[in-house]
PDB file of C-alpha atoms in Angstrom:
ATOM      1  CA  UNK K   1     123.403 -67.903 250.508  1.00  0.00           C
ATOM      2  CA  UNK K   2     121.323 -64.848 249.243  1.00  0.00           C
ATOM      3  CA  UNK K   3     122.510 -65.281 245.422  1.00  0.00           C
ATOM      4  CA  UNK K   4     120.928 -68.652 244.829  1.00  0.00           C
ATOM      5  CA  UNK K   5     117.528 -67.974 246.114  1.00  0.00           C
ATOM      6  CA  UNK K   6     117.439 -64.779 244.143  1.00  0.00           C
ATOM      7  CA  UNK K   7     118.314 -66.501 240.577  1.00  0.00           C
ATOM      8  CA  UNK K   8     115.891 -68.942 241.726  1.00  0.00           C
ATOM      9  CA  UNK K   9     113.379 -66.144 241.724  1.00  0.00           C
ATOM     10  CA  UNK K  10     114.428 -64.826 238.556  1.00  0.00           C
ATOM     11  CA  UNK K  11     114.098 -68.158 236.710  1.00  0.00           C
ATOM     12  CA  UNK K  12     110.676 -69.046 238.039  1.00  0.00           C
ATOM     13  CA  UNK K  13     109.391 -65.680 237.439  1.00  0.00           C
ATOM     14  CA  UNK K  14     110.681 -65.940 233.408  1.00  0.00           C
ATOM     15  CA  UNK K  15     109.058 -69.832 233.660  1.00  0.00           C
ATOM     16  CA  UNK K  16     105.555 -67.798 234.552  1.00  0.00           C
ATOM     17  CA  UNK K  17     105.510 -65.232 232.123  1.00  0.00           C
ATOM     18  CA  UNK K  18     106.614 -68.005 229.066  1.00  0.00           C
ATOM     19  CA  UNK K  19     103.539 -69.972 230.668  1.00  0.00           C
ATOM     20  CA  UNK K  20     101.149 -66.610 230.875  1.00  0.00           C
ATOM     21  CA  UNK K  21     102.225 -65.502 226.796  1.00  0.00           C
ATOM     22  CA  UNK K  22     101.399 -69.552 226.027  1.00  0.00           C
ATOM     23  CA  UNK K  23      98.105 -69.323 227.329  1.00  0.00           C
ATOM     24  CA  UNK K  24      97.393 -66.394 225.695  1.00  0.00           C
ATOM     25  CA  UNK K  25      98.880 -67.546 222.296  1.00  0.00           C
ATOM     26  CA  UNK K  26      96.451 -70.784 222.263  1.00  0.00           C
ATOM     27  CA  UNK K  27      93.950 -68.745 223.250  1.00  0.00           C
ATOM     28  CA  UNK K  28      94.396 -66.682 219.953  1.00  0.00           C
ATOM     29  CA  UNK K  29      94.588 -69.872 218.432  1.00  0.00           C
ATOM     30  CA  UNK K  30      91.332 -70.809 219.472  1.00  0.00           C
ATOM     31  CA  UNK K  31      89.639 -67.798 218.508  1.00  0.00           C
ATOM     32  CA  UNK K  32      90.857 -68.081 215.130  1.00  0.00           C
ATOM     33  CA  UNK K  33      90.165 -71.776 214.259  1.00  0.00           C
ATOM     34  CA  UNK K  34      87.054 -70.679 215.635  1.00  0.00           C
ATOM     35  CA  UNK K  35      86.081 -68.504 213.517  1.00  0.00           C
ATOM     36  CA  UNK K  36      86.758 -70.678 210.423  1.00  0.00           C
ATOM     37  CA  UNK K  37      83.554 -72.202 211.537  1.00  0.00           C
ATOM     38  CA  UNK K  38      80.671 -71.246 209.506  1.00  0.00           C
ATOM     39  CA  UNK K  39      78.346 -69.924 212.692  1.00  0.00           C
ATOM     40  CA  UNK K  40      74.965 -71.246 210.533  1.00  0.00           C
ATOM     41  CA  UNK K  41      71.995 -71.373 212.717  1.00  0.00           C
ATOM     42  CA  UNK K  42      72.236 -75.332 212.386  1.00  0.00           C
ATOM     43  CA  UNK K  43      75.430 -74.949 214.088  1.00  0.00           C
ATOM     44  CA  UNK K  44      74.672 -72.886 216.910  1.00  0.00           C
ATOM     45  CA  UNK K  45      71.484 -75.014 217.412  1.00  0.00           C
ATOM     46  CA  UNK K  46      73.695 -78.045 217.819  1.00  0.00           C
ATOM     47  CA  UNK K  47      76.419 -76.169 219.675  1.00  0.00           C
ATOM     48  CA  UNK K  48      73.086 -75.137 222.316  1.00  0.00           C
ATOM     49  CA  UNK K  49      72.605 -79.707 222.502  1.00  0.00           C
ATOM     50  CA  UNK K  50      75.791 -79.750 223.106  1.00  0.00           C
ATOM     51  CA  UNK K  51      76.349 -77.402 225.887  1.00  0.00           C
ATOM     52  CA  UNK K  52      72.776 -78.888 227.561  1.00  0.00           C
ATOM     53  CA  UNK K  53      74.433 -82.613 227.307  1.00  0.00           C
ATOM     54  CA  UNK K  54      77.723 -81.376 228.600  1.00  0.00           C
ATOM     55  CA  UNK K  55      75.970 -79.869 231.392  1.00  0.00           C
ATOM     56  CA  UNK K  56      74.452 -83.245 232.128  1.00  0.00           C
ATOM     57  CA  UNK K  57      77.657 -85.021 232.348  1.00  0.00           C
ATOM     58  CA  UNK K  58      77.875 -83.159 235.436  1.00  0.00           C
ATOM     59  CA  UNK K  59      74.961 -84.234 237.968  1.00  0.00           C
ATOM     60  CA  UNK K  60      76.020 -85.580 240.740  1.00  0.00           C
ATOM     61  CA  UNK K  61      78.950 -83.700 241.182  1.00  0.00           C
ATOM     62  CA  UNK K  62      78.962 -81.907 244.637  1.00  0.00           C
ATOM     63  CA  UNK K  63      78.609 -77.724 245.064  1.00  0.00           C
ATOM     64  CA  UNK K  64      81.346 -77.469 246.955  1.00  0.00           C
ATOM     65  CA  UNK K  65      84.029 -79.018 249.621  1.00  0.00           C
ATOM     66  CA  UNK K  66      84.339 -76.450 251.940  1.00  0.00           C
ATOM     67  CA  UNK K  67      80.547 -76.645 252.954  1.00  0.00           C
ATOM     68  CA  UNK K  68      81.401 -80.730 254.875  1.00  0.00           C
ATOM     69  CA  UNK K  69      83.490 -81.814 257.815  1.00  0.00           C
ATOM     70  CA  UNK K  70      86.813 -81.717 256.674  1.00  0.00           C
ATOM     71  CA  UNK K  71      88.095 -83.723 259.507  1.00  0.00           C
ATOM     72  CA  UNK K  72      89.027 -86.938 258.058  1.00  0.00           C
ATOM     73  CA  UNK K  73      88.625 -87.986 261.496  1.00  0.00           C
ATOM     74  CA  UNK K  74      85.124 -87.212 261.765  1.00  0.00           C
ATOM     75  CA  UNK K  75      82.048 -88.339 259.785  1.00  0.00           C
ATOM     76  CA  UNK K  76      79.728 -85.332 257.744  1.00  0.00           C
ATOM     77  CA  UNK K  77      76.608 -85.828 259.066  1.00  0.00           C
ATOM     78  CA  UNK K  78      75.078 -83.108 257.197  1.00  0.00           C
ATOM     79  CA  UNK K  79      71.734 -83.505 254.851  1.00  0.00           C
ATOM     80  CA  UNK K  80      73.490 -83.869 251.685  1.00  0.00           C
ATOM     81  CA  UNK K  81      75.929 -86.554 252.879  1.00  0.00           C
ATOM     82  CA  UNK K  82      73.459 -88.614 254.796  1.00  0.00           C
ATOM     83  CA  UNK K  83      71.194 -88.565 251.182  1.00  0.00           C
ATOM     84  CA  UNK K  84      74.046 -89.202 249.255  1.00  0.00           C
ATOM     85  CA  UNK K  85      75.353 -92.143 250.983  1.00  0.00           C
ATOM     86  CA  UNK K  86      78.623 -91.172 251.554  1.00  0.00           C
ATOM     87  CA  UNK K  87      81.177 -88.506 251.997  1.00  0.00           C
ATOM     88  CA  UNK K  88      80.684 -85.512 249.796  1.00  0.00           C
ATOM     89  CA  UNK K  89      84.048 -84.072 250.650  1.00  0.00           C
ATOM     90  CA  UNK K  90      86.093 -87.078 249.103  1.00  0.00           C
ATOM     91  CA  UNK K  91      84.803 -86.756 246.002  1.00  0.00           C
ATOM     92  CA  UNK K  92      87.359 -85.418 243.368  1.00  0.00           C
ATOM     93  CA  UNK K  93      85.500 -82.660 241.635  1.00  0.00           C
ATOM     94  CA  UNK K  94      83.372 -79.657 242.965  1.00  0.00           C
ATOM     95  CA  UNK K  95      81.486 -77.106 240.732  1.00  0.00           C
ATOM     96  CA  UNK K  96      79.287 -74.478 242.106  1.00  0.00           C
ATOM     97  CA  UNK K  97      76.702 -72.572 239.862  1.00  0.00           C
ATOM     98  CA  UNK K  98      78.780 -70.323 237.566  1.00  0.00           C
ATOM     99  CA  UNK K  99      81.621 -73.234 237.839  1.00  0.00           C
ATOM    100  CA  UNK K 100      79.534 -75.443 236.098  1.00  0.00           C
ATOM    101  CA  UNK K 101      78.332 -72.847 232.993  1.00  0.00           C
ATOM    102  CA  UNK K 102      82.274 -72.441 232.889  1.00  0.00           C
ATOM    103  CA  UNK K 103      83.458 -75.874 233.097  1.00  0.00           C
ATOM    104  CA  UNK K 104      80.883 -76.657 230.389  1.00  0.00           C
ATOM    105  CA  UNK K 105      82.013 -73.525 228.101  1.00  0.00           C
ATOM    106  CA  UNK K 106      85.555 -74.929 228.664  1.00  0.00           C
ATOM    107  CA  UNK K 107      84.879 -78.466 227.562  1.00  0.00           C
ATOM    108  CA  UNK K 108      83.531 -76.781 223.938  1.00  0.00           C
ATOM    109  CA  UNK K 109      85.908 -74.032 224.243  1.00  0.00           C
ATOM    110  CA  UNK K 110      86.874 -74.991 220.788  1.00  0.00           C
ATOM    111  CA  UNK K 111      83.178 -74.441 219.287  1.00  0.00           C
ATOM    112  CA  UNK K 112      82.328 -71.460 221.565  1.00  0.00           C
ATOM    113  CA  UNK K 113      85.938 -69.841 220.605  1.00  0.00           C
ATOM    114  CA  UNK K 114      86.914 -68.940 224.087  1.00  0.00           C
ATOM    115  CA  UNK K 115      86.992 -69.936 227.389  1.00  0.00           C
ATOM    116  CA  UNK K 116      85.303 -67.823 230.432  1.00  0.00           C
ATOM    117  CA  UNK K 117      87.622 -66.388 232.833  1.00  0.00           C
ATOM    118  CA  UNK K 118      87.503 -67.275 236.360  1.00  0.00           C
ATOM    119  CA  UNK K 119      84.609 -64.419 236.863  1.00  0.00           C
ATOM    120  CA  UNK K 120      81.392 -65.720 238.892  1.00  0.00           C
ATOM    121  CA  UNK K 121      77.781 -65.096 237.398  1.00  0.00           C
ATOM    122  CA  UNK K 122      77.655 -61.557 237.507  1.00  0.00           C
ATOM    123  CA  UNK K 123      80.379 -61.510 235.134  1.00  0.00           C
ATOM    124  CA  UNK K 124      78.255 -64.161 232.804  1.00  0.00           C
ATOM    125  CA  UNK K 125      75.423 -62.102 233.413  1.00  0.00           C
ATOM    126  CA  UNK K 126      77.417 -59.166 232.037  1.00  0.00           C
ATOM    127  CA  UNK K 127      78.793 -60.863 228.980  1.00  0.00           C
ATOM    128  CA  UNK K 128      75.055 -61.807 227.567  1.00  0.00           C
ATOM    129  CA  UNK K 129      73.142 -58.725 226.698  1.00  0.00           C
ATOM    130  CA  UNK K 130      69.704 -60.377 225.569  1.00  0.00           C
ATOM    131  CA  UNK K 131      67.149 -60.775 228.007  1.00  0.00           C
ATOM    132  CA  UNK K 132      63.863 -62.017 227.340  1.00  0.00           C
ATOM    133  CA  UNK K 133      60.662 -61.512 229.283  1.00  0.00           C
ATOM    134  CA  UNK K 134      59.242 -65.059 230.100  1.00  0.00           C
ATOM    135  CA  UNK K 135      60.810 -68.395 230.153  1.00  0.00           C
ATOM    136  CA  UNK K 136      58.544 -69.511 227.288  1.00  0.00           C
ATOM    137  CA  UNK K 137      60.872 -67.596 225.293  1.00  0.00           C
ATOM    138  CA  UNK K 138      64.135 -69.654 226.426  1.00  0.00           C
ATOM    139  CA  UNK K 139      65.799 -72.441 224.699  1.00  0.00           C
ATOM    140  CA  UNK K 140      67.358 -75.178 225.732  1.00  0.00           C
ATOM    141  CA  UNK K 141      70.923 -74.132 227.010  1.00  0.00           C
ATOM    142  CA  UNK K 142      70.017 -70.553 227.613  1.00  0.00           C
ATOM    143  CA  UNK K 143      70.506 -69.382 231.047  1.00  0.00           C
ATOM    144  CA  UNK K 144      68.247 -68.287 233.915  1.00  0.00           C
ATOM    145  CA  UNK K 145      70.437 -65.859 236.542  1.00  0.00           C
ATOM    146  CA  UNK K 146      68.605 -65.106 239.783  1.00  0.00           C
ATOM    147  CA  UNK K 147      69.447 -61.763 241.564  1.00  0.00           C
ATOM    148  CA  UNK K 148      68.795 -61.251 245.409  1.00  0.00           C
ATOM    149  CA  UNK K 149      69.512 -60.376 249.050  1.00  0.00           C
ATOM    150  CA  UNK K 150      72.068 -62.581 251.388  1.00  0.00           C
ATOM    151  CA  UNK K 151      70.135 -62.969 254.449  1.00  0.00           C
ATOM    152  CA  UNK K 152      71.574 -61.142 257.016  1.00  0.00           C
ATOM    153  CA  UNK K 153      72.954 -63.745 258.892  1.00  0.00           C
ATOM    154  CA  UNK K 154      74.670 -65.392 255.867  1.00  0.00           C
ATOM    155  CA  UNK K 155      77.214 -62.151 255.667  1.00  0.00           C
ATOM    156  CA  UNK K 156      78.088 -63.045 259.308  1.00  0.00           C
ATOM    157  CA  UNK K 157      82.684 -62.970 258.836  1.00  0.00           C
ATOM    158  CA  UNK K 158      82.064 -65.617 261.072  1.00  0.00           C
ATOM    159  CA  UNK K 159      80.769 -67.893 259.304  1.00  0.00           C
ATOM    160  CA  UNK K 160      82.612 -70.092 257.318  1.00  0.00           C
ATOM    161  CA  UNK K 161      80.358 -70.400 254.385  1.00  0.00           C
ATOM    162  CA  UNK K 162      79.119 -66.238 254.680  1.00  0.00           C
ATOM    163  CA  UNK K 163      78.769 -64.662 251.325  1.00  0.00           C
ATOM    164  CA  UNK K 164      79.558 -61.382 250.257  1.00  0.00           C
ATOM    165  CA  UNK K 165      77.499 -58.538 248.196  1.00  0.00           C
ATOM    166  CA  UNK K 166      77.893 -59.589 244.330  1.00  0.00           C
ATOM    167  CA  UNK K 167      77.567 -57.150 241.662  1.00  0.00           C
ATOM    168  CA  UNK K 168      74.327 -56.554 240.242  1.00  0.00           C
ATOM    169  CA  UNK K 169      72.852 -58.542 243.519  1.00  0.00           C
ATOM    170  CA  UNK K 170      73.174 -61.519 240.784  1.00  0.00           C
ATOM    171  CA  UNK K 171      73.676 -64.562 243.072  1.00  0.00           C
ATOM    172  CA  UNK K 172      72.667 -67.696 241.247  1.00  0.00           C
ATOM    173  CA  UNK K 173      72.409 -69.262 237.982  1.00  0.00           C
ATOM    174  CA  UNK K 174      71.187 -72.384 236.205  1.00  0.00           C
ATOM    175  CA  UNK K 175      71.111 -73.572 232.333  1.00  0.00           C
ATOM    176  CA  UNK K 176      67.177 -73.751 231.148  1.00  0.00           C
ATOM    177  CA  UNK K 177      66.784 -77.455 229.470  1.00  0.00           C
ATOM    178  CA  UNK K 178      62.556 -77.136 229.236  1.00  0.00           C
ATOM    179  CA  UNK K 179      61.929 -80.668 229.793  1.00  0.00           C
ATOM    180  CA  UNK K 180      58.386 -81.861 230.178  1.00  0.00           C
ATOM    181  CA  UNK K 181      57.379 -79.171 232.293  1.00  0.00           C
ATOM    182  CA  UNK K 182      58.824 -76.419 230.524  1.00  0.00           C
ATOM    183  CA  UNK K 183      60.766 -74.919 233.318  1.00  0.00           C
ATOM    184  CA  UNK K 184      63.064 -77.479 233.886  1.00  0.00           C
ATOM    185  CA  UNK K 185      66.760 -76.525 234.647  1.00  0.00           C
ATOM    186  CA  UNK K 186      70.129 -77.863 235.348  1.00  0.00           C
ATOM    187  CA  UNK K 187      71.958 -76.052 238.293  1.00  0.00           C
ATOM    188  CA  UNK K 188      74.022 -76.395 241.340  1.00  0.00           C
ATOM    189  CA  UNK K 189      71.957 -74.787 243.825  1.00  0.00           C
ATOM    190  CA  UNK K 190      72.088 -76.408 247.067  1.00  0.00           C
ATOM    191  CA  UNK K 191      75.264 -76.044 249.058  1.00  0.00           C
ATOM    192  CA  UNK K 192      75.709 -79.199 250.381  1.00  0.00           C
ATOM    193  CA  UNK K 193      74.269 -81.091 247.907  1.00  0.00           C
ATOM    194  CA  UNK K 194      75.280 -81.569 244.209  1.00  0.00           C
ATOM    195  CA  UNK K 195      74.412 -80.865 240.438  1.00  0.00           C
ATOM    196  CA  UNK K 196      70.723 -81.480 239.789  1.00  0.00           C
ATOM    197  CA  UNK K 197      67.930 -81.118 236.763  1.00  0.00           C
ATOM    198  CA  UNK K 198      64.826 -79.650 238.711  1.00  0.00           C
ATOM    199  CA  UNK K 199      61.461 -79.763 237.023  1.00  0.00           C
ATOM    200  CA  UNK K 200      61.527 -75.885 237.612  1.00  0.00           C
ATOM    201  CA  UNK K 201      63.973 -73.069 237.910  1.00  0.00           C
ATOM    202  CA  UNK K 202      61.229 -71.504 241.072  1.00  0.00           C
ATOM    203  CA  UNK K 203      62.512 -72.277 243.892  1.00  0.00           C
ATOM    204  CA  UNK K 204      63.187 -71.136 247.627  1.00  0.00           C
ATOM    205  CA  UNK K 205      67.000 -70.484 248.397  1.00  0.00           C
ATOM    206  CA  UNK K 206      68.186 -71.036 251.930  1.00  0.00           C
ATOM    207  CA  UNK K 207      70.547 -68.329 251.385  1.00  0.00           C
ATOM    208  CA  UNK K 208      69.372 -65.395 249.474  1.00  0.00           C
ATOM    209  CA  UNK K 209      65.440 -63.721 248.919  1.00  0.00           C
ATOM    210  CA  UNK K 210      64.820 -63.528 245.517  1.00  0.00           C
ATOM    211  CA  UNK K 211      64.641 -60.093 244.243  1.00  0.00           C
ATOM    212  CA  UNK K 212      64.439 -60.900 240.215  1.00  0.00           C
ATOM    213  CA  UNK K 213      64.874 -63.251 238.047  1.00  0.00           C
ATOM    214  CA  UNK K 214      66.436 -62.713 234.444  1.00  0.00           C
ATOM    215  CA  UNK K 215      66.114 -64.780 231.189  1.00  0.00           C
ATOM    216  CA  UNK K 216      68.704 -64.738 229.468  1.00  0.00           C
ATOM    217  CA  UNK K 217      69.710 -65.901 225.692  1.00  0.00           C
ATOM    218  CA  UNK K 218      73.469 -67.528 225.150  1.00  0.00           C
ATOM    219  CA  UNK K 219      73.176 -66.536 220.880  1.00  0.00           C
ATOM    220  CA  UNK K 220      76.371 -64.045 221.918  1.00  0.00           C
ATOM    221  CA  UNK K 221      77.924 -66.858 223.177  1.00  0.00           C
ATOM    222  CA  UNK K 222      76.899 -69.070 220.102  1.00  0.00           C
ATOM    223  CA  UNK K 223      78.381 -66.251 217.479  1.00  0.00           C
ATOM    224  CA  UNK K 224      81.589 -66.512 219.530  1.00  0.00           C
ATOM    225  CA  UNK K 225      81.389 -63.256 220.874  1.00  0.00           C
ATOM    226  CA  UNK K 226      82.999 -62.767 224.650  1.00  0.00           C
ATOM    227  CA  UNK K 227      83.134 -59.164 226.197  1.00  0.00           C
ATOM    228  CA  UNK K 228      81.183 -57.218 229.100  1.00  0.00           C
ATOM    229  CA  UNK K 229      78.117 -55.390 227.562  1.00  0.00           C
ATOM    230  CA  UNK K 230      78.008 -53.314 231.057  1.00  0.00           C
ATOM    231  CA  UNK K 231      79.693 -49.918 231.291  1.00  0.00           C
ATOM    232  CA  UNK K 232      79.781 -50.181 234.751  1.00  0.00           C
ATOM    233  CA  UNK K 233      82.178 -53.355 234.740  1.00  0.00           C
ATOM    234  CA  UNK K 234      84.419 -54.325 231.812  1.00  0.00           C
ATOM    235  CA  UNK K 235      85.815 -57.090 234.050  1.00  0.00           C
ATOM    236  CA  UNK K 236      89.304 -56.510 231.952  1.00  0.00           C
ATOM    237  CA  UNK K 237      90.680 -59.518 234.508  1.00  0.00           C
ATOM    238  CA  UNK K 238      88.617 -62.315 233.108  1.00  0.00           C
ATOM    239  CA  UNK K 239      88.640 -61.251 229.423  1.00  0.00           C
ATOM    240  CA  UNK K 240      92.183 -61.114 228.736  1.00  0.00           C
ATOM    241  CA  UNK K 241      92.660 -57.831 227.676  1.00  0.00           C
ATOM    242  CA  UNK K 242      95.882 -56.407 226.083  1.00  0.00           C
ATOM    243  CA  UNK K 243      98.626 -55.644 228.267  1.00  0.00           C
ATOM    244  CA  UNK K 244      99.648 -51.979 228.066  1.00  0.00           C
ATOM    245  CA  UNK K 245     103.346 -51.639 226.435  1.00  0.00           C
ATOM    246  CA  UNK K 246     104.930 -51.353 229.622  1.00  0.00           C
ATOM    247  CA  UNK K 247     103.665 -54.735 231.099  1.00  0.00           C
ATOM    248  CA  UNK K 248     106.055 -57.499 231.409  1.00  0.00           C
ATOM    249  CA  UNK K 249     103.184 -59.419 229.620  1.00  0.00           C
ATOM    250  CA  UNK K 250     103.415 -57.077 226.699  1.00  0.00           C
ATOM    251  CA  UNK K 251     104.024 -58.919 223.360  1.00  0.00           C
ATOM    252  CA  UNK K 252     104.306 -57.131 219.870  1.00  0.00           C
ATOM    253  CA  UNK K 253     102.084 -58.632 217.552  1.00  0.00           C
ATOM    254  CA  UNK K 254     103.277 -59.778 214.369  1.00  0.00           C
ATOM    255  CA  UNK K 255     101.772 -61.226 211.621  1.00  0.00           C
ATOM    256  CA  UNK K 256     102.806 -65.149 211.197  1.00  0.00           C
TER     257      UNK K 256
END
């Protein structure tokens, strides 16, 4: 009885790694159709509208699942449900803050030229090296990342929502759309709430004291560029970095 399960094995290990060398194929593809693109500055400043009204799509979609009852037996009483109206947890979607610059980098994947690995925002933070001192120096679809301090009780293991150290301290960001009040963002910030444009990225987390605040420009984003500008993490896992020759992912390449 021992034979069967073990060719079964075999066959849906060979179906991953054909999937795995796919993915990594169109993502080649990508990259190179994307670079056909003349990156003008009329194109990038489009590509910026773009990511901003992608980003809007998005509002009213809920941080996160796992911060409701789950019980469908039991009704979610908590602050986000009761202003909603109904039941967060049955919605069908859930982006948190780093989710949503992904999801919306995704959706344009093929203007950007890549797609963001599954890396939170300290690994966005990491991948955009220009920083700017004041948010009068932000355009629309930049991003804002917010670096800080769990409280102490939010690290409690025993909570189900606790959060751990991040790297950097970098626990939040939002996209910077100006608006009327020139602060205005688009973020995912409350936990049991859902995507929102705030009049101002300044705000008071429940979670986390603010420790700094950085202002960051997407342009490396915009020329297609995708790789870790910090030493200290290459964050190899969400960039898709060669396989050595000895990894079952390992593909010559060959020129088609």
């Amino acid at each position: 009885m021992a034979q069967p399960a073990a060719v079964s094995l075999a066959d849906a290990f060979v179906e991953f790694r054909e999937r795995k060398l796919l993915e990594k194929k169109k993502l080649r593809e990508l990259r190179a159709k994307a670079n056909e693109k003349k990156r003008t500055q009329s194109f990038k400043s489009h590509l910026r509208r773009k990511f901003v009204e992608q980003a809007r799509r998005y509002l009213g979609v809920p941080y996160g699942k796992r911060f409701h009852v789950l019980d469908d037996d039991k009704e979610c009483d908590c602050e986000g449900c009761v202003e909603a109206g109904r039941q967060l947890r049955d919605d069908p979607s859930f982006l948190d803050c780093c989710a949503l610059v992904r999801k919306c980098v995704h959706d344009l994947r093929e203007d950007f030229g890549f797609v963001l690995g599954a890396g939170n925002q300290a690994f966005q933070f990491d991948t955009l090296p220009i920083r700017v001192g004041s948010v009068d120096d932000l355009e629309p679809g930049d991003l804002i990342f917010f670096a800080g301090e769990y409280y102490s009780d939010m690290a409690d293991p025993d909570r189900s929502d606790k959060c751990r150290k991040q790297k950097h301290d970098m626990v939040h960001v939002e996209i910077f759309v100006g608006g009327e009040t020139g602060k205005a963002v688009i973020g995912s910030r409350e936990k049991q709430k859902w995507i929102k444009e705030y009049d101002t990225y300044e705000f008071e987390s429940k979670s986390w004291k603010l420790t700094e605040t950085f202002f960051v420009k997407i342009d490396t984003w915009l020329n297609g560029e995708l790789k870790s500008h910090c030493k200290e993490h290459p964050w190899h896992k969400f960039l898709g970095e060669k396989h050595a020759k000895n990894s079952l992912f390992f593909v010559e390449r060959t020129e088609d």
